[in-house]
Amino acid sequence: MKIAISSEGDNLNSNVNSRFGRARYFIVVDTESMNYKAIGKTAASSAGGAGTKAAQLLLDEGVDSIISSNVGPNALEVFQAAGISVYKSINDTIEKNVEEFKKGTLEKIELPTNNGHHGEH
Amino acid sequence: MKGYKIAVLSGKGGTGKTTVSSNLAKIQKSIYVDCDIEEPNGYLFLKPEIEKVKDVNVMIPSIDYDKCTLCGECTRACRFGALTKLIKKILVFDHLCHSCGACYEICPYNAINEIPKKIGAIRVGRSDDIDFIDGKLNIGEASGVPIIKEIKNLIKDTDKNVIIDSPPGTSCSVIHSIEGSDYCLLVTEPTPYGLHDLKLAVELVKEMNLPFVVIINKSGEEDSIIENYCKEESINVLAKIPFKKEYAELYSKGNLLIKEDDEIRHTFENLSQKLMELIGK
Amino acid sequence: MKQLVILSGKGGTGKTTVATALSEIVENKVMADCDVEAPNLNILFNGEIQKVDNFYGKEVALIDDGKCIKCGLCETLCRFDAISDYKVNPYHCEGCGLCSYKCPSGAIKMIEENTGEIIVGENKKGEKIIYAELFPGADGSGKLVTEVRKKATENKGDCDYIIIDGTPGIGCPVLSSATGADIALIVTEPTVSGFEDMKRVLEAIESFKIKSLVCINKWNINKDISNKIEKYCQENSIDVVGKINFDETVIKALKRFQSINKFPDSTAYRQILDMWEKIKKYLDERMDA
């Protein structure tokens, strides 16, 4: 299974970044082999629509699940439409989050965690 | 001959833009134009009879799936993240769309049509002897600039004088409101907040090369805070509107000051006359 | 940690005066000024600047004269009237990139534009304030507000509260000021425009999971409209947590660059103090995020 986690840094020891759209990195991990790659060019500094742009980036990577915290309504709509599950991250390293994900202890996010608006303009 | 366009702005909200604009428009028999599209309040004082309401639309993309090959060119072109490609369809987030037309122009298969979406409305009417125009942005819409542009189009070639009540702040909606004006009136109040935000407004009109003067509203014993700054910067303080509890009360009820009080009527007549002399120069 | 955002709809009703008073009353908090077009909170808070970050709010097109073949296609395509005589007007440019995609000679680049600054300040008591300055004429204040909110969260440390001085209006920056807050305090005034604008802003944040409370500032200027506001709030199950007198002391204090707290005997100060007790109860009832 291929999962993506919003991250502060570029490796498995980095901490998660709680903001989905404007995270500095995404770590895409293969949960069987634990091989991973870091995507550094996220939508963090983009002109707008950071959430949907980041979502498109991960869709194009072909991930099955997402681990993050503050996923806005737009990005969530994209993932729901694409049939991708989103899980709430715990405040720890990427590796720890993957472990918890495998154990099935992470909470699934069904509704936008941020009912609101993210200054896209 | 084209009329003069006078823009009233302030930086800080609540300094008295609408008070100055509505009373001045009445005195001068100018067209009153409310560009504060997020909170248009001029109508509360001028109580116009609305003759025409016009919807303001922007264009947003709609995908023609008979033609769309899901190549994804449009999603890559959109810099605002308003289009996302899924396996079988393109999701359109219309509230992220800036109506730039990039997706429409880029699509190699002509699979994007543009459809109108209402973001607000413009009202045109009469308040006794003057013309009235205002615009209102729907709640939840991102930008009111398209409404301001349409309002500005309506008054572009009029031969009457126009008073433009601009939004607070110094952002791009203010730019669109005051652009092309013959003169700007910067309304401030004699407080540290008023001064701070006046400086920002001054920076803006200077950068736009628009001639301007300052009006001190709620004027009293402490005007020196504004006057000293204006002196240092050689800015003309055209008029002072004194602070009086009666004025605050009249305002609170939605009354036009010049209709209720002779003294303030004089203040506005003087202001108008001095302003016309300045513009005439 | 709980977040209180102070809004008003109409400008000049007393948002910053209330926020400044709360900054002295409430302990263990971070202050955030989201009025990025007219940031006034730090004028009395007196935070010394600790850190300034540049804000890149948008991209703008830049035409390379050397490569431009003066075909005029960009001008025809641009929907924002941002190009004339092969020059870009950065105030009008929306940053959509269409001109750059279509330019046949590759003469147009999109460049990130520095449109403001985000500032972290600290006062003598060691309390933090986050505010921002959007450069005059720039666009993207909603995004800058989001950055201020983010910086405030980063700097919250062990604080119990973040108090946010919001933006006037009902547009994108207002919504960004309020997103994720626990309680919105709407500071209104008993004037026809204050009342109208209060209704507009309540409607604007209606879909958010925020509890709205109302404060009628200068309530005795027009008791009739104050009653109407109270009635409206009652009908809509919104608690009016404060009615603050029109008090000359407020203006006197402000003109001396002082917070109303320097006049502890004044009516307005005591009323704000009472109001805070009520707000605090509501805040403490909110579940921790």
mmCIF file of N, CA, C and O in Angstrom, chain A residues 19 22 45-48 112-121, chain C residues 59 112 140-143 146-147 150 172 175-176 179 207-209:
data_model
loop_
_atom_site.group_PDB
_atom_site.id
_atom_site.type_symbol
_atom_site.label_atom_id
_atom_site.label_comp_id
_atom_site.label_asym_id
_atom_site.label_seq_id
_atom_site.Cartn_x
_atom_site.Cartn_y
_atom_site.Cartn_z
ATOM 1 N N ARG A 19 -0.338 20.764 8.794
ATOM 2 C CA ARG A 19 -1.110 21.467 7.758
ATOM 3 C C ARG A 19 -0.937 20.775 6.428
ATOM 4 O O ARG A 19 0.166 20.721 5.894
ATOM 5 N N ARG A 22 -0.269 23.336 2.985
ATOM 6 C CA ARG A 22 0.967 24.106 2.938
ATOM 7 C C ARG A 22 2.135 23.397 3.634
ATOM 8 O O ARG A 22 3.072 24.032 4.123
ATOM 9 N N SER A 45 4.131 27.167 -1.292
ATOM 10 C CA SER A 45 4.291 28.600 -1.551
ATOM 11 C C SER A 45 3.456 29.066 -2.737
ATOM 12 O O SER A 45 3.695 30.112 -3.280
ATOM 13 N N SER A 46 2.488 28.275 -3.113
ATOM 14 C CA SER A 46 1.808 28.592 -4.365
ATOM 15 C C SER A 46 0.830 29.753 -4.227
ATOM 16 O O SER A 46 0.511 30.201 -3.140
ATOM 17 N N ALA A 47 0.355 30.177 -5.368
ATOM 18 C CA ALA A 47 -0.482 31.375 -5.408
ATOM 19 C C ALA A 47 -1.844 31.178 -4.751
ATOM 20 O O ALA A 47 -2.445 32.111 -4.279
ATOM 21 N N GLY A 48 -2.330 29.985 -4.708
ATOM 22 C CA GLY A 48 -3.652 29.763 -4.137
ATOM 23 C C GLY A 48 -4.088 28.343 -4.396
ATOM 24 O O GLY A 48 -3.439 27.606 -5.132
ATOM 25 N N PRO A 112 -14.417 17.517 6.935
ATOM 26 C CA PRO A 112 -13.299 18.457 6.982
ATOM 27 C C PRO A 112 -12.966 18.812 8.439
ATOM 28 O O PRO A 112 -13.867 19.075 9.226
ATOM 29 N N THR A 113 -11.685 18.751 8.790
ATOM 30 C CA THR A 113 -11.294 19.106 10.152
ATOM 31 C C THR A 113 -11.357 20.613 10.335
ATOM 32 O O THR A 113 -11.458 21.110 11.435
ATOM 33 N N ASN A 114 -11.248 21.311 9.258
ATOM 34 C CA ASN A 114 -11.321 22.762 9.318
ATOM 35 C C ASN A 114 -12.544 23.199 8.563
ATOM 36 O O ASN A 114 -12.489 23.439 7.377
ATOM 37 N N ASN A 115 -13.650 23.287 9.258
ATOM 38 C CA ASN A 115 -14.815 23.759 8.550
ATOM 39 C C ASN A 115 -14.591 25.233 8.302
ATOM 40 O O ASN A 115 -14.700 26.034 9.201
ATOM 41 N N GLY A 116 -14.223 25.570 7.150
ATOM 42 C CA GLY A 116 -13.950 26.978 6.956
ATOM 43 C C GLY A 116 -13.248 27.272 5.662
ATOM 44 O O GLY A 116 -13.533 26.675 4.647
ATOM 45 N N HIS A 117 -12.283 28.103 5.789
ATOM 46 C CA HIS A 117 -11.841 28.798 4.617
ATOM 47 C C HIS A 117 -10.372 29.105 4.826
ATOM 48 O O HIS A 117 -9.972 29.445 5.919
ATOM 49 N N HIS A 118 -9.602 28.935 3.807
ATOM 50 C CA HIS A 118 -8.171 29.000 4.034
ATOM 51 C C HIS A 118 -7.443 30.110 3.313
ATOM 52 O O HIS A 118 -6.279 29.966 2.965
ATOM 53 N N GLY A 119 -8.106 31.189 3.099
ATOM 54 C CA GLY A 119 -7.396 32.318 2.508
ATOM 55 C C GLY A 119 -6.736 31.963 1.206
ATOM 56 O O GLY A 119 -5.532 32.021 1.062
ATOM 57 N N GLU A 120 -7.540 31.547 0.258
ATOM 58 C CA GLU A 120 -6.955 31.160 -1.019
ATOM 59 C C GLU A 120 -6.808 32.366 -1.934
ATOM 60 O O GLU A 120 -6.372 32.231 -3.063
ATOM 61 N N HIS A 121 -7.221 33.524 -1.479
ATOM 62 C CA HIS A 121 -7.203 34.664 -2.396
ATOM 63 C C HIS A 121 -6.299 35.774 -1.907
ATOM 64 O O HIS A 121 -6.142 35.921 -0.735
ATOM 65 N N GLU C 59 1.844 35.762 -7.773
ATOM 66 C CA GLU C 59 2.797 35.838 -8.864
ATOM 67 C C GLU C 59 2.334 36.936 -9.811
ATOM 68 O O GLU C 59 1.138 37.182 -9.931
ATOM 69 N N GLU C 112 7.345 35.524 -8.382
ATOM 70 C CA GLU C 112 6.683 35.710 -7.099
ATOM 71 C C GLU C 112 6.912 37.132 -6.632
ATOM 72 O O GLU C 112 8.018 37.663 -6.730
ATOM 73 N N GLY C 140 -4.368 39.661 -2.046
ATOM 74 C CA GLY C 140 -4.071 38.428 -1.309
ATOM 75 C C GLY C 140 -4.053 38.595 0.180
ATOM 76 O O GLY C 140 -3.316 37.926 0.890
ATOM 77 N N SER C 141 -4.902 39.510 0.709
ATOM 78 C CA SER C 141 -4.880 39.699 2.149
ATOM 79 C C SER C 141 -5.406 38.473 2.893
ATOM 80 O O SER C 141 -5.004 38.218 4.016
ATOM 81 N N GLY C 142 -6.298 37.698 2.254
ATOM 82 C CA GLY C 142 -6.809 36.487 2.896
ATOM 83 C C GLY C 142 -5.693 35.508 3.194
ATOM 84 O O GLY C 142 -5.624 34.917 4.271
ATOM 85 N N LYS C 143 -4.811 35.362 2.233
ATOM 86 C CA LYS C 143 -3.691 34.444 2.412
ATOM 87 C C LYS C 143 -2.743 34.931 3.510
ATOM 88 O O LYS C 143 -2.209 34.155 4.283
ATOM 89 N N THR C 146 -4.135 34.082 6.793
ATOM 90 C CA THR C 146 -3.869 32.671 7.088
ATOM 91 C C THR C 146 -2.453 32.501 7.638
ATOM 92 O O THR C 146 -2.232 31.743 8.581
ATOM 93 N N GLU C 147 -1.507 33.227 7.078
ATOM 94 C CA GLU C 147 -0.119 33.144 7.554
ATOM 95 C C GLU C 147 0.014 33.700 8.974
ATOM 96 O O GLU C 147 0.762 33.166 9.788
ATOM 97 N N LYS C 150 -1.270 31.139 11.301
ATOM 98 C CA LYS C 150 -0.321 30.037 11.399
ATOM 99 C C LYS C 150 0.834 30.419 12.329
ATOM 100 O O LYS C 150 1.218 29.656 13.223
ATOM 101 N N CYS C 172 -13.067 37.348 1.982
ATOM 102 C CA CYS C 172 -12.107 36.279 2.229
ATOM 103 C C CYS C 172 -11.243 36.497 3.484
ATOM 104 O O CYS C 172 -11.110 35.577 4.297
ATOM 105 N N LEU C 175 -13.180 35.634 6.637
ATOM 106 C CA LEU C 175 -13.394 34.197 6.799
ATOM 107 C C LEU C 175 -12.094 33.530 7.243
ATOM 108 O O LEU C 175 -12.104 32.647 8.099
ATOM 109 N N SER C 176 -10.966 33.988 6.685
ATOM 110 C CA SER C 176 -9.681 33.438 7.107
ATOM 111 C C SER C 176 -9.383 33.784 8.561
ATOM 112 O O SER C 176 -8.778 32.996 9.278
ATOM 113 N N THR C 179 -11.732 31.233 10.602
ATOM 114 C CA THR C 179 -11.616 29.786 10.433
ATOM 115 C C THR C 179 -10.900 29.140 11.625
ATOM 116 O O THR C 179 -9.823 29.554 12.005
ATOM 117 N N SER C 207 -21.823 29.108 8.647
ATOM 118 C CA SER C 207 -21.561 27.693 8.371
ATOM 119 C C SER C 207 -20.346 27.168 9.141
ATOM 120 O O SER C 207 -20.073 25.987 9.133
ATOM 121 N N PHE C 208 -19.599 28.068 9.793
ATOM 122 C CA PHE C 208 -18.427 27.637 10.542
ATOM 123 C C PHE C 208 -18.879 27.054 11.883
ATOM 124 O O PHE C 208 -19.920 27.404 12.396
ATOM 125 N N LYS C 209 -18.035 26.221 12.433
ATOM 126 C CA LYS C 209 -18.389 25.672 13.756
ATOM 127 C C LYS C 209 -17.907 26.619 14.848
ATOM 128 O O LYS C 209 -17.106 26.272 15.697
#
